[in-house]
Coordinates of C-alpha atoms (C1' of nucleotides) in Angstrom, one line a residue:
Chain A
M1 CA -30.2 31.8 -84.9
K2 CA -28.2 28.8 -86.1
A3 CA -29.7 25.4 -86.9
G4 CA -29.4 22.8 -84.2
H5 CA -30.4 25.2 -81.5
H6 CA -33.8 24.8 -80.0
F7 CA -35.1 27.5 -77.8
D8 CA -38.2 26.7 -75.8
L9 CA -40.2 29.8 -76.2
P10 CA -42.8 30.9 -73.7
G11 CA -46.5 30.9 -74.5
H12 CA -49.3 32.4 -72.5
C13 CA -48.3 33.4 -68.9
A14 CA -51.1 31.3 -67.5
D15 CA -49.3 28.3 -68.8
C16 CA -45.9 29.4 -67.6
P17 CA -44.3 26.5 -65.7
V18 CA -42.5 28.9 -63.4
R19 CA -45.2 31.4 -62.7
E20 CA -45.6 30.4 -59.1
L21 CA -42.0 31.5 -58.5
T22 CA -42.2 34.9 -60.2
L23 CA -42.6 38.4 -59.1
Y24 CA -46.2 38.1 -60.2
S25 CA -47.2 35.0 -58.2
A26 CA -49.4 37.1 -55.9
A27 CA -51.5 38.3 -58.8
R28 CA -54.9 36.6 -58.7
F29 CA -54.9 33.8 -61.2
A30 CA -57.4 35.5 -63.4
N31 CA -54.9 38.2 -63.8
S32 CA -52.3 36.2 -65.7
D33 CA -54.1 37.5 -68.7
E34 CA -53.2 41.0 -67.5
I35 CA -49.6 40.0 -67.1
Y36 CA -49.5 38.5 -70.5
R37 CA -50.8 41.7 -71.9
L38 CA -48.0 43.6 -70.2
R39 CA -45.4 41.4 -71.7
R40 CA -43.5 43.3 -74.4
G41 CA -41.8 40.3 -76.0
T42 CA -39.1 37.8 -75.3
R43 CA -35.4 37.7 -75.9
Q44 CA -32.9 34.9 -76.5
V45 CA -29.3 35.0 -75.4
R46 CA -26.6 32.5 -76.2
A47 CA -24.4 31.0 -73.4
R48 CA -21.6 33.3 -72.4
Q49 CA -23.1 36.4 -73.9
K50 CA -23.9 39.5 -72.0
I51 CA -27.5 40.2 -71.0
Y52 CA -27.0 43.5 -69.3
I53 CA -24.0 45.7 -68.7
E54 CA -23.6 47.5 -65.3
G55 CA -24.8 51.1 -65.4
R56 CA -26.5 51.0 -68.8
E57 CA -29.9 52.6 -69.2
L58 CA -32.5 49.9 -68.7
Q59 CA -36.2 50.5 -69.7
Q60 CA -37.2 46.9 -69.2
V61 CA -37.7 44.4 -66.5
M62 CA -36.6 40.9 -67.5
T63 CA -37.7 37.6 -66.2
L64 CA -35.7 34.5 -66.9
Y65 CA -38.0 32.0 -68.5
N66 CA -35.4 29.4 -69.4
G67 CA -31.7 28.8 -68.8
W68 CA -29.2 30.1 -66.3
A69 CA -27.6 33.5 -65.8
F70 CA -25.5 35.3 -63.2
C71 CA -25.0 38.7 -61.8
Y72 CA -21.5 40.1 -61.2
R73 CA -19.2 43.0 -61.1
V74 CA -15.6 43.2 -62.4
L75 CA -13.1 45.1 -60.3
P76 CA -10.4 47.4 -61.8
G77 CA -7.9 44.7 -61.2
G78 CA -9.8 42.4 -63.5
T79 CA -11.1 40.1 -60.9
R80 CA -14.8 39.3 -60.8
Q81 CA -17.2 38.9 -58.0
I82 CA -20.4 36.9 -58.7
F83 CA -23.3 37.9 -56.6
S84 CA -26.0 35.4 -57.6
F85 CA -27.1 32.9 -60.1
L86 CA -30.5 33.2 -61.8
L87 CA -32.7 30.3 -62.4
P88 CA -35.9 30.1 -64.4
G89 CA -38.6 32.3 -62.9
D90 CA -36.1 34.7 -61.3
T91 CA -36.5 38.4 -62.1
M92 CA -33.6 40.3 -63.3
S93 CA -34.0 42.5 -61.6
L94 CA -36.3 43.9 -59.0
G95 CA -34.0 46.9 -58.8
A96 CA -35.4 48.0 -62.2
L97 CA -38.7 48.8 -60.5
V98 CA -37.2 51.9 -58.9
S99 CA -34.2 52.7 -61.0
N100 CA -33.4 52.7 -64.7
Q101 CA -30.0 51.1 -64.2
L102 CA -28.5 48.3 -62.2
P103 CA -25.2 48.3 -60.3
Y104 CA -24.0 45.0 -61.7
S105 CA -23.8 43.2 -65.0
V106 CA -25.6 40.0 -66.0
D107 CA -24.3 37.3 -68.3
A108 CA -26.0 34.2 -69.7
L109 CA -24.5 31.1 -68.3
T110 CA -26.4 28.8 -70.6
D111 CA -28.6 29.6 -73.5
C112 CA -31.4 31.7 -72.1
V113 CA -34.9 32.9 -72.9
L114 CA -36.1 36.1 -71.2
C115 CA -39.6 37.6 -70.9
L116 CA -39.5 41.4 -71.3
F117 CA -41.7 43.9 -69.6
D118 CA -41.8 47.7 -69.7
R119 CA -40.3 49.1 -66.6
Q120 CA -42.8 51.9 -66.1
E121 CA -45.8 49.7 -66.9
I122 CA -44.7 46.9 -64.5
S123 CA -43.8 49.5 -61.9
S124 CA -47.3 51.1 -61.9
Y125 CA -48.9 47.7 -62.2
V126 CA -47.2 46.5 -59.1
E127 CA -47.9 49.8 -57.2
S128 CA -51.6 49.4 -58.1
D129 CA -52.0 46.3 -55.9
V130 CA -50.9 46.2 -52.3
A131 CA -50.5 42.4 -52.6
L132 CA -48.0 42.9 -55.4
V133 CA -46.1 45.5 -53.5
R134 CA -45.8 43.2 -50.6
N135 CA -44.7 40.4 -52.8
A136 CA -42.0 42.5 -54.3
W137 CA -40.9 43.6 -50.9
Q138 CA -40.6 40.0 -49.8
Q139 CA -38.6 39.1 -52.8
C140 CA -36.3 42.0 -52.0
Q141 CA -36.0 40.7 -48.4
H142 CA -35.2 37.2 -49.7
H143 CA -32.4 38.6 -51.7
Q144 CA -31.1 40.3 -48.7
I145 CA -31.1 37.1 -46.7
A146 CA -29.5 35.2 -49.6
M147 CA -26.8 37.8 -49.7
Q148 CA -26.2 37.5 -46.0
Q149 CA -25.8 33.8 -46.3
H150 CA -23.5 34.3 -49.2
L151 CA -21.4 36.8 -47.3
T152 CA -21.3 34.5 -44.3
Q153 CA -20.0 31.6 -46.3
V154 CA -17.3 33.7 -47.9
G155 CA -16.3 35.4 -44.7
R156 CA -16.4 32.6 -42.3
C157 CA -16.2 29.2 -44.0
A158 CA -13.3 27.2 -45.5
A159 CA -13.2 26.4 -49.2
Y160 CA -14.6 22.9 -48.8
E161 CA -17.7 24.2 -47.0
R162 CA -18.2 27.1 -49.4
V163 CA -18.3 24.8 -52.4
A164 CA -20.5 22.2 -50.7
F165 CA -22.8 25.0 -49.6
L166 CA -23.2 26.5 -53.0
V167 CA -24.0 23.1 -54.5
M168 CA -26.6 22.4 -51.9
E169 CA -28.1 25.9 -52.3
I170 CA -28.5 25.3 -56.0
A171 CA -29.8 21.8 -55.4
D172 CA -32.5 23.3 -53.2
R173 CA -33.5 26.0 -55.6
L174 CA -33.7 23.4 -58.4
A175 CA -35.7 21.0 -56.3
S176 CA -38.4 23.7 -55.8
R177 CA -38.6 23.8 -59.6
G178 CA -38.9 20.0 -59.9
M179 CA -35.5 19.9 -61.6
V180 CA -33.9 17.3 -59.3
Q181 CA -34.4 13.6 -60.3
D182 CA -32.6 10.6 -58.9
N183 CA -30.4 12.8 -56.8
S184 CA -29.2 14.5 -60.0
F185 CA -29.5 17.9 -61.3
P186 CA -28.0 20.1 -64.0
F187 CA -24.9 22.1 -62.9
P188 CA -23.7 24.2 -65.8
L189 CA -21.3 26.4 -63.7
R190 CA -17.7 26.3 -64.6
H191 CA -15.0 26.2 -62.0
S192 CA -14.4 29.8 -62.6
H193 CA -18.0 30.7 -61.8
V194 CA -17.8 28.8 -58.5
A195 CA -14.5 30.5 -57.8
D196 CA -15.7 34.0 -58.5
A197 CA -18.9 33.5 -56.4
L198 CA -17.0 32.1 -53.4
G199 CA -13.8 34.2 -53.4
L200 CA -11.5 31.3 -54.5
T201 CA -9.4 30.5 -57.6
H202 CA -10.6 28.2 -60.3
V203 CA -7.6 26.0 -59.5
H204 CA -8.5 25.5 -55.9
V205 CA -12.2 24.9 -56.8
G206 CA -10.9 22.0 -58.9
R207 CA -9.0 20.6 -55.9
V208 CA -12.1 20.9 -53.7
F209 CA -14.4 19.2 -56.2
R210 CA -11.9 16.4 -56.5
E211 CA -12.0 16.1 -52.7
L212 CA -15.8 16.0 -52.7
E213 CA -15.8 13.3 -55.4
Q214 CA -13.1 11.2 -53.7
G215 CA -15.0 11.5 -50.4
E216 CA -18.0 10.2 -52.3
V217 CA -20.2 13.1 -51.4
L218 CA -21.1 13.8 -55.0
C219 CA -20.3 13.0 -58.5
R220 CA -20.1 15.1 -61.6
R221 CA -20.7 14.0 -65.2
D222 CA -22.0 15.7 -68.3
R223 CA -22.6 19.0 -66.5
M224 CA -24.8 17.2 -64.0
I225 CA -24.2 16.7 -60.3
E226 CA -25.4 13.6 -58.5
V227 CA -25.4 13.8 -54.7
L228 CA -24.3 10.5 -53.2
D229 CA -24.4 11.5 -49.6
W230 CA -27.0 14.1 -48.7
G231 CA -26.3 13.7 -45.1
R232 CA -22.7 14.7 -45.2
A233 CA -23.5 17.4 -47.7
R234 CA -26.2 18.9 -45.5
E235 CA -23.9 18.6 -42.5
V236 CA -21.4 20.9 -44.0
Q237 CA -24.2 23.3 -44.9
A238 CA -25.4 23.3 -41.3
Q239 CA -22.2 25.0 -40.3
S240 CA -23.6 28.2 -41.6
G241 CA -26.9 28.0 -39.7
S242 CA -30.2 28.6 -41.5
A243 CA -32.5 31.6 -41.6
G244 CA -35.1 31.1 -44.2
S245 CA -35.0 29.5 -47.6
A246 CA -33.1 32.3 -49.3
V247 CA -34.1 33.0 -52.8
M248 CA -36.4 30.6 -54.5
Chain B
M1 CA -29.9 54.2 -15.1
K2 CA -26.7 54.9 -13.2
A3 CA -25.4 58.3 -12.5
G4 CA -22.7 59.6 -14.8
H5 CA -24.5 58.4 -17.9
H6 CA -26.1 61.0 -20.1
F7 CA -28.4 59.9 -22.8
D8 CA -29.3 62.5 -25.4
L9 CA -33.0 61.9 -25.7
P10 CA -35.0 62.8 -28.8
G11 CA -37.6 65.5 -28.9
H12 CA -40.1 66.2 -31.6
C13 CA -39.3 64.5 -34.9
A14 CA -39.4 67.9 -36.7
D15 CA -36.2 68.7 -34.7
C16 CA -34.6 65.4 -35.3
P17 CA -31.0 66.1 -36.5
V18 CA -31.0 62.9 -38.6
R19 CA -34.5 63.1 -40.0
E20 CA -33.2 63.7 -43.6
L21 CA -31.5 60.3 -43.4
T22 CA -34.4 58.2 -42.2
L23 CA -37.0 56.1 -43.7
Y24 CA -39.4 59.0 -43.4
S25 CA -37.4 61.6 -45.2
A26 CA -39.8 61.5 -48.1
A27 CA -42.7 62.5 -45.9
R28 CA -43.7 66.1 -46.6
F29 CA -42.2 68.3 -43.9
A30 CA -45.6 69.2 -42.5
N31 CA -45.9 65.5 -41.8
S32 CA -43.2 65.2 -39.2
D33 CA -46.1 65.8 -36.8
E34 CA -47.7 62.7 -38.1
I35 CA -44.5 60.7 -37.6
Y36 CA -44.1 62.1 -34.2
R37 CA -47.6 60.9 -33.3
L38 CA -46.7 57.4 -34.6
R39 CA -43.7 57.2 -32.3
R40 CA -44.5 54.8 -29.5
G41 CA -41.5 55.7 -27.3
T42 CA -37.8 55.5 -27.0
R43 CA -35.4 52.9 -25.7
Q44 CA -31.9 53.2 -24.3
V45 CA -29.4 50.4 -24.6
R46 CA -26.0 50.2 -23.0
A47 CA -22.9 49.4 -25.0
R48 CA -22.4 45.7 -25.6
Q49 CA -26.0 44.8 -24.8
K50 CA -28.3 43.1 -27.2
I51 CA -31.0 45.1 -28.9
Y52 CA -32.6 42.2 -30.8
I53 CA -32.1 38.5 -31.0
E54 CA -32.4 36.7 -34.3
G55 CA -35.8 35.1 -34.8
R56 CA -37.6 36.7 -31.9
E57 CA -41.0 38.1 -32.5
L58 CA -40.8 41.8 -33.2
Q59 CA -43.8 44.1 -33.1
Q60 CA -41.8 47.3 -33.5
V61 CA -39.7 49.1 -36.0
M62 CA -36.7 50.8 -34.4
T63 CA -34.8 53.7 -35.6
L64 CA -31.4 54.5 -34.2
Y65 CA -31.4 58.0 -32.9
N66 CA -28.1 58.1 -31.2
G67 CA -25.1 55.7 -30.9
W68 CA -23.8 52.8 -33.0
A69 CA -25.1 49.3 -33.4
F70 CA -24.4 46.3 -35.6
C71 CA -26.2 43.4 -37.3
Y72 CA -24.7 39.9 -37.2
R73 CA -25.3 36.2 -37.0
V74 CA -23.4 33.6 -34.9
L75 CA -22.6 30.3 -36.6
P76 CA -22.8 27.0 -34.8
G77 CA -19.1 26.9 -34.6
G78 CA -19.2 30.1 -32.5
T79 CA -17.8 32.4 -35.2
R80 CA -19.7 35.6 -35.9
Q81 CA -20.4 37.4 -39.2
I82 CA -21.2 41.0 -39.0
F83 CA -23.4 42.3 -41.8
S84 CA -23.6 46.0 -41.2
F85 CA -23.0 48.8 -38.8
L86 CA -25.9 51.1 -37.9
L87 CA -25.4 54.8 -37.5
P88 CA -27.8 57.4 -36.2
G89 CA -30.8 57.7 -38.6
D90 CA -30.5 54.1 -39.7
T91 CA -33.6 52.0 -39.4
M92 CA -33.4 48.6 -37.8
S93 CA -34.8 47.2 -39.8
L94 CA -36.8 47.7 -42.9
G95 CA -37.4 43.9 -42.9
A96 CA -39.8 44.5 -40.0
L97 CA -42.2 46.2 -42.4
V98 CA -43.1 42.9 -43.9
S99 CA -42.2 40.3 -41.3
N100 CA -42.5 40.1 -37.6
Q101 CA -39.0 38.7 -37.2
L102 CA -35.5 39.3 -38.5
P103 CA -32.9 36.8 -39.6
Y104 CA -30.1 38.4 -37.7
S105 CA -29.3 39.8 -34.2
V106 CA -28.5 43.4 -33.4
D107 CA -26.2 44.5 -30.6
A108 CA -25.4 48.0 -29.3
L109 CA -21.8 48.9 -30.1
T110 CA -21.9 52.1 -28.0
D111 CA -24.7 53.4 -25.7
C112 CA -27.7 53.8 -28.0
V113 CA -31.0 55.6 -28.1
L114 CA -33.7 54.1 -30.3
C115 CA -37.0 55.5 -31.5
L116 CA -39.8 52.9 -31.4
F117 CA -42.7 52.6 -33.8
D118 CA -45.5 50.1 -34.1
R119 CA -44.8 47.7 -36.9
Q120 CA -48.4 47.6 -38.2
E121 CA -48.9 51.3 -37.9
I122 CA -45.7 52.2 -39.7
S123 CA -46.4 49.6 -42.3
S124 CA -49.8 50.9 -43.2
Y125 CA -48.6 54.5 -42.9
V126 CA -45.9 53.7 -45.5
E127 CA -48.2 51.9 -47.7
S128 CA -50.6 54.8 -47.7
D129 CA -48.2 57.0 -49.5
V130 CA -46.6 56.0 -52.8
A131 CA -43.6 58.3 -52.1
L132 CA -42.9 56.5 -48.9
V133 CA -43.2 53.1 -50.5
R134 CA -40.7 54.2 -53.1
N135 CA -38.4 55.6 -50.5
A136 CA -38.5 52.3 -48.6
W137 CA -37.8 50.5 -51.8
Q138 CA -34.8 52.6 -52.4
Q139 CA -33.5 52.0 -49.0
C140 CA -33.8 48.4 -49.6
Q141 CA -31.9 48.7 -52.8
H142 CA -29.2 50.6 -51.1
H143 CA -28.9 47.9 -48.6
Q144 CA -28.5 45.4 -51.4
I145 CA -25.8 47.5 -53.0
A146 CA -24.0 47.9 -49.7
M147 CA -24.1 44.1 -49.2
Q148 CA -22.7 43.6 -52.7
Q149 CA -19.8 45.9 -52.0
H150 CA -19.2 44.2 -48.7
L151 CA -19.3 40.7 -50.3
T152 CA -16.9 42.0 -53.0
Q153 CA -14.5 43.3 -50.4
V154 CA -14.5 40.0 -48.5
G155 CA -14.4 37.8 -51.5
R156 CA -11.8 39.6 -53.6
C157 CA -9.6 42.0 -51.6
A158 CA -6.6 41.4 -49.3
A159 CA -6.8 42.2 -45.6
Y160 CA -5.2 45.6 -46.0
E161 CA -7.7 46.7 -48.6
R162 CA -10.7 45.4 -46.7
V163 CA -9.8 47.3 -43.6
A164 CA -9.0 50.5 -45.5
F165 CA -12.3 50.2 -47.3
L166 CA -14.3 49.7 -44.2
V167 CA -12.8 52.7 -42.6
M168 CA -13.4 54.8 -45.6
E169 CA -17.0 53.6 -45.9
I170 CA -17.6 54.6 -42.3
A171 CA -15.9 57.9 -42.9
D172 CA -18.3 58.7 -45.8
R173 CA -21.4 57.7 -43.9
L174 CA -20.2 59.9 -40.9
A175 CA -19.4 62.8 -43.3
S176 CA -23.0 62.8 -44.6
R177 CA -24.0 63.3 -41.0
G178 CA -21.6 66.1 -40.4
M179 CA -19.6 63.9 -37.9
V180 CA -16.2 64.4 -39.6
Q181 CA -14.1 67.3 -38.4
D182 CA -10.4 68.0 -39.0
N183 CA -10.2 64.7 -40.8
S184 CA -11.1 63.0 -37.6
F185 CA -14.2 61.0 -36.7
P186 CA -15.3 58.6 -34.0
F187 CA -14.5 54.9 -34.5
P188 CA -15.8 52.8 -31.6
L189 CA -15.4 49.5 -33.4
R190 CA -13.1 47.0 -31.7
H191 CA -10.6 44.9 -33.7
S192 CA -13.0 42.0 -33.3
H193 CA -15.8 43.9 -34.9
V194 CA -13.7 44.8 -37.9
A195 CA -12.5 41.2 -38.0
D196 CA -16.0 39.7 -37.9
A197 CA -17.2 42.1 -40.6
L198 CA -14.4 41.4 -42.9
G199 CA -13.7 37.7 -42.5
L200 CA -10.4 38.2 -40.6
T201 CA -9.1 37.5 -37.1
H202 CA -8.8 40.2 -34.5
V203 CA -5.1 39.5 -34.4
H204 CA -4.6 40.1 -38.1
V205 CA -6.8 43.3 -37.9
G206 CA -4.3 44.5 -35.4
R207 CA -1.4 43.9 -37.8
V208 CA -3.2 45.7 -40.6
F209 CA -4.0 48.7 -38.5
R210 CA -0.4 48.9 -37.4
E211 CA 0.6 48.9 -41.1
L212 CA -1.9 51.6 -41.9
E213 CA -0.5 53.8 -39.1
Q214 CA 3.1 53.1 -39.9
G215 CA 2.4 54.0 -43.5
E216 CA 0.9 57.2 -42.2
V217 CA -2.4 56.7 -43.9
L218 CA -4.3 57.1 -40.7
C219 CA -3.9 57.5 -37.0
R220 CA -6.0 56.2 -34.1
R221 CA -6.4 57.8 -30.7
D222 CA -9.2 57.8 -28.1
R223 CA -11.5 55.7 -30.2
M224 CA -11.1 58.3 -33.0
I225 CA -9.5 57.9 -36.4
E226 CA -7.7 60.7 -38.1
V227 CA -7.1 60.2 -41.8
L228 CA -3.7 61.5 -42.7
D229 CA -3.7 60.6 -46.4
W230 CA -7.1 60.6 -48.1
G231 CA -5.4 60.0 -51.4
R232 CA -3.9 56.8 -50.5
A233 CA -6.9 55.6 -48.6
R234 CA -9.2 56.3 -51.5
E235 CA -6.9 54.7 -53.9
V236 CA -7.2 51.4 -52.0
Q237 CA -10.9 51.8 -52.0
A238 CA -10.9 52.3 -55.8
Q239 CA -9.8 48.7 -56.2
S240 CA -13.3 47.8 -55.6
G241 CA -15.0 50.1 -58.1
S242 CA -17.9 52.2 -57.1
A243 CA -21.6 51.8 -57.8
G244 CA -23.6 54.3 -55.8
S245 CA -23.0 55.6 -52.4
A246 CA -24.2 52.5 -50.6
V247 CA -26.2 53.0 -47.4
M248 CA -26.3 56.5 -46.0
Chain C
dC1 C1' -8.9 48.7 -6.7
dG2 C1' -10.1 44.5 -9.0
dA3 C1' -11.7 42.1 -13.0
dA4 C1' -13.1 41.6 -17.5
dG5 C1' -12.3 43.1 -21.9
dA6 C1' -9.2 44.7 -25.4
dC7 C1' -4.7 45.0 -27.7
dT8 C1' 0.0 43.4 -28.8
dT9 C1' 3.7 40.3 -29.8
dG10 C1' 6.1 36.3 -31.6
dA11 C1' 6.5 31.7 -33.2
dC12 C1' 4.7 28.5 -36.2
dG13 C1' 2.2 26.3 -39.8
dG14 C1' -1.4 25.5 -43.3
dC15 C1' -4.9 26.9 -46.5
dG16 C1' -5.2 28.4 -50.6
dG17 C1' -3.0 31.6 -54.3
dT18 C1' 0.2 31.8 -58.2
dC19 C1' 2.4 30.1 -62.2
dA20 C1' 3.1 27.3 -66.0
dA21 C1' 2.7 23.4 -68.7
dC22 C1' -0.3 20.1 -70.4
dA23 C1' -4.7 17.5 -71.3
dT24 C1' -9.4 17.6 -72.5
dT25 C1' -13.7 19.3 -74.0
dG26 C1' -16.8 21.4 -77.1
dG27 C1' -18.3 24.5 -80.4
dT28 C1' -17.5 26.0 -85.3
dG29 C1' -16.5 25.9 -89.9
dG30 C1' -14.7 23.5 -93.7
Chain D
dC1 C1' -17.3 13.9 -90.6
dC2 C1' -13.1 15.8 -89.5
dA3 C1' -10.0 19.6 -88.1
dC4 C1' -9.3 23.3 -85.5
dC5 C1' -9.3 26.6 -81.8
dA6 C1' -10.9 28.5 -77.8
dA7 C1' -12.5 27.6 -73.4
dT8 C1' -12.0 24.6 -69.6
dG9 C1' -10.0 21.4 -66.5
dT10 C1' -5.7 19.2 -64.3
dT11 C1' -1.4 18.8 -62.2
dG12 C1' 2.7 19.9 -59.4
dA13 C1' 5.9 23.0 -57.3
dC14 C1' 6.3 26.8 -54.5
dC15 C1' 5.3 30.2 -51.1
dG16 C1' 3.0 33.9 -48.7
dC17 C1' -0.9 35.7 -46.4
dC18 C1' -3.2 35.1 -42.6
dG19 C1' -5.0 31.8 -38.9
dT20 C1' -3.8 29.8 -34.4
dC21 C1' -2.1 29.7 -29.9
dA22 C1' -0.4 31.6 -25.8
dA23 C1' 1.6 34.8 -22.9
dG24 C1' 1.8 39.4 -21.5
dT25 C1' 0.4 44.4 -21.3
dC26 C1' -2.9 47.9 -21.3
dT27 C1' -7.6 50.0 -20.9
dT28 C1' -12.0 50.4 -19.2
dC29 C1' -15.4 50.4 -15.9
dG30 C1' -18.0 49.0 -12.0

DNA sequence: CGAAGACTTGACGGCGGTCAACATTGGTGG
DNA sequence: CCACCAATGTTGACCGCCGTCAAGTCTTCG
C-alpha cells in the first residue's frame, strides 16, 4: 500500500452504511453480530486490477464495501462484454452460494474494499433461515430482470438511448445509496466500459456523450455527471418500458 | 377444441418423459407421486396465443409439457425483445416461486400443453427440501448464464454469428431431450422470432438464413433444420466462448 | 376458397464500425 | 516539483452492415 491512498475500511457490520442493500438485509437486526462473526476479513483492490478470474476456484463470497467493480467476459476475438457494474453493497456474487466458480471475471473499476465470507459458512447460514433464502432468491430475480433490461437496450435501442439509459440506471442506483447531490453523481466509467456494456465502440460512445452534452441533457466533469434535464433523460429511458427497479 | 387437433396429454408424473429436466428432478424418485398430487391440472394453448401477460397476477407455476413457447416484452415503440424460448420440461417460470407476477409475457410458439401447480404449494414444497431449493437455485443460475450468453451474442457478434449461435443452442437443448435425429430437428421459429431474439429485423434474418443455406452449413424444410456441417456451425459458436451448458 | 400470416426481393440510405493520428489526462518515479 | 509514459479521449475520413420500405409470392389454416 502506497502513501497517499486512503482506503475506508469497514468496521462492525451493524454500522455498515450499505447493510440495508446487502444480501443480509433480511437478517434480524440483532443478527448483524452474527454476520460480523462470519466475516473472514477484507480485501483491498486497486483500480484496474482483477478481483476474480472466470472459472477460478472460489471459496469466498465477496461483498463490495466501497468502490466500483464490473463483471465481464472476454471473447476469443478479444472483444469484451460487460454484464453489470457493482456498487457498494452489491454481492459478488450470489452464484458462489451454489458453485465454487463463476462464469465471468470481475475487475475493479476504482479502488475497492471487499468484505470476505466463507462460501460454505454463508451458504449454510442462508439456508438456515427461510427469510434469507427468500431474500437471496429475490436478489437473483432482480439480477434476471436487470439482465433483461440490459438485453433489451442492446437489442432494441439506438446508441443514444442505450447510453442515456445506462447513465440513468446508474443514477438511480446511486440515488438509493444517497450518492446523488445537486443532480450530480460520480461516474468513473471510461468510454470503453460504456461501450463494452452496450455493444458499441469507445469512439462512438464519445460521439454520443458529446451529443448528450451539446443537447444540454447532462454534463461531465472530474469523473462526475451532472444531469441538466431529467425530463429528457427519463423520456429516453421510457422507450424501454419499466418492470421493477432492477438491481439496487 | 376443434377436430383434427391432437394434444398429447400428460399422465402420471412418474412417466413424464421430461421429468429429468424439470424443476423437480432433484426429488427422490419415490416422490414423483407427491409431485403428481401437487399438480392442479393441465392447460392447452394454441400456437400464437398468449399464455401469460406481463404483470398479471399469477397464482400458478406452469411447466411446459409439450410444445414451444417464448418469453418477451414489447416496448412502447412496438418493438419486441424475446428473452428466451421454452422447450418441453422448462418451467415458466421460476420467478413465480417468489412473486405473484412476472416481468415479461409468454406466448405459445406452437400448440402447447402445460402442467399447472399452485404457487404457494409448490413454493412451500420446494422450501421443505434443501435439495429442491438448491436445484431451484441452480436453475436460476443457469438462466443467468444463458442470459449472459444471449447478451454477449447480441452485443458483440455479427448477424451471421448470432443466428448460427441461436440455431446451435436450440440444437443442443433439443439433443438433450433426444429430439435430434439424422442431424435434423424441429425449428418452428419464424424469422421474426429469431429477429426479435437477436436484435435484428426479419428481413435481415432471411438474408442470413439464405447465406447459411448457400454456404451449405444447414438446410431448412418443413419447419425442420438439418445441420450439414456441424464443424463450421460450432466454429462460429466458439467465437462466443463457453461457460457451462446454459439452460437445459 | 379466401384471408391472414410469412417469406423473398431489390433499392436505398444511415447508423455506427474502423483506422489512424493526435491531444489530453493522470499516475509514477526521479 | 517535474518528467515521463500509459491510459484515455478526440477528430475526421471512409464504408459496410443492416435497417427501412414496398411490392410481390408463397404458405397455412379456417
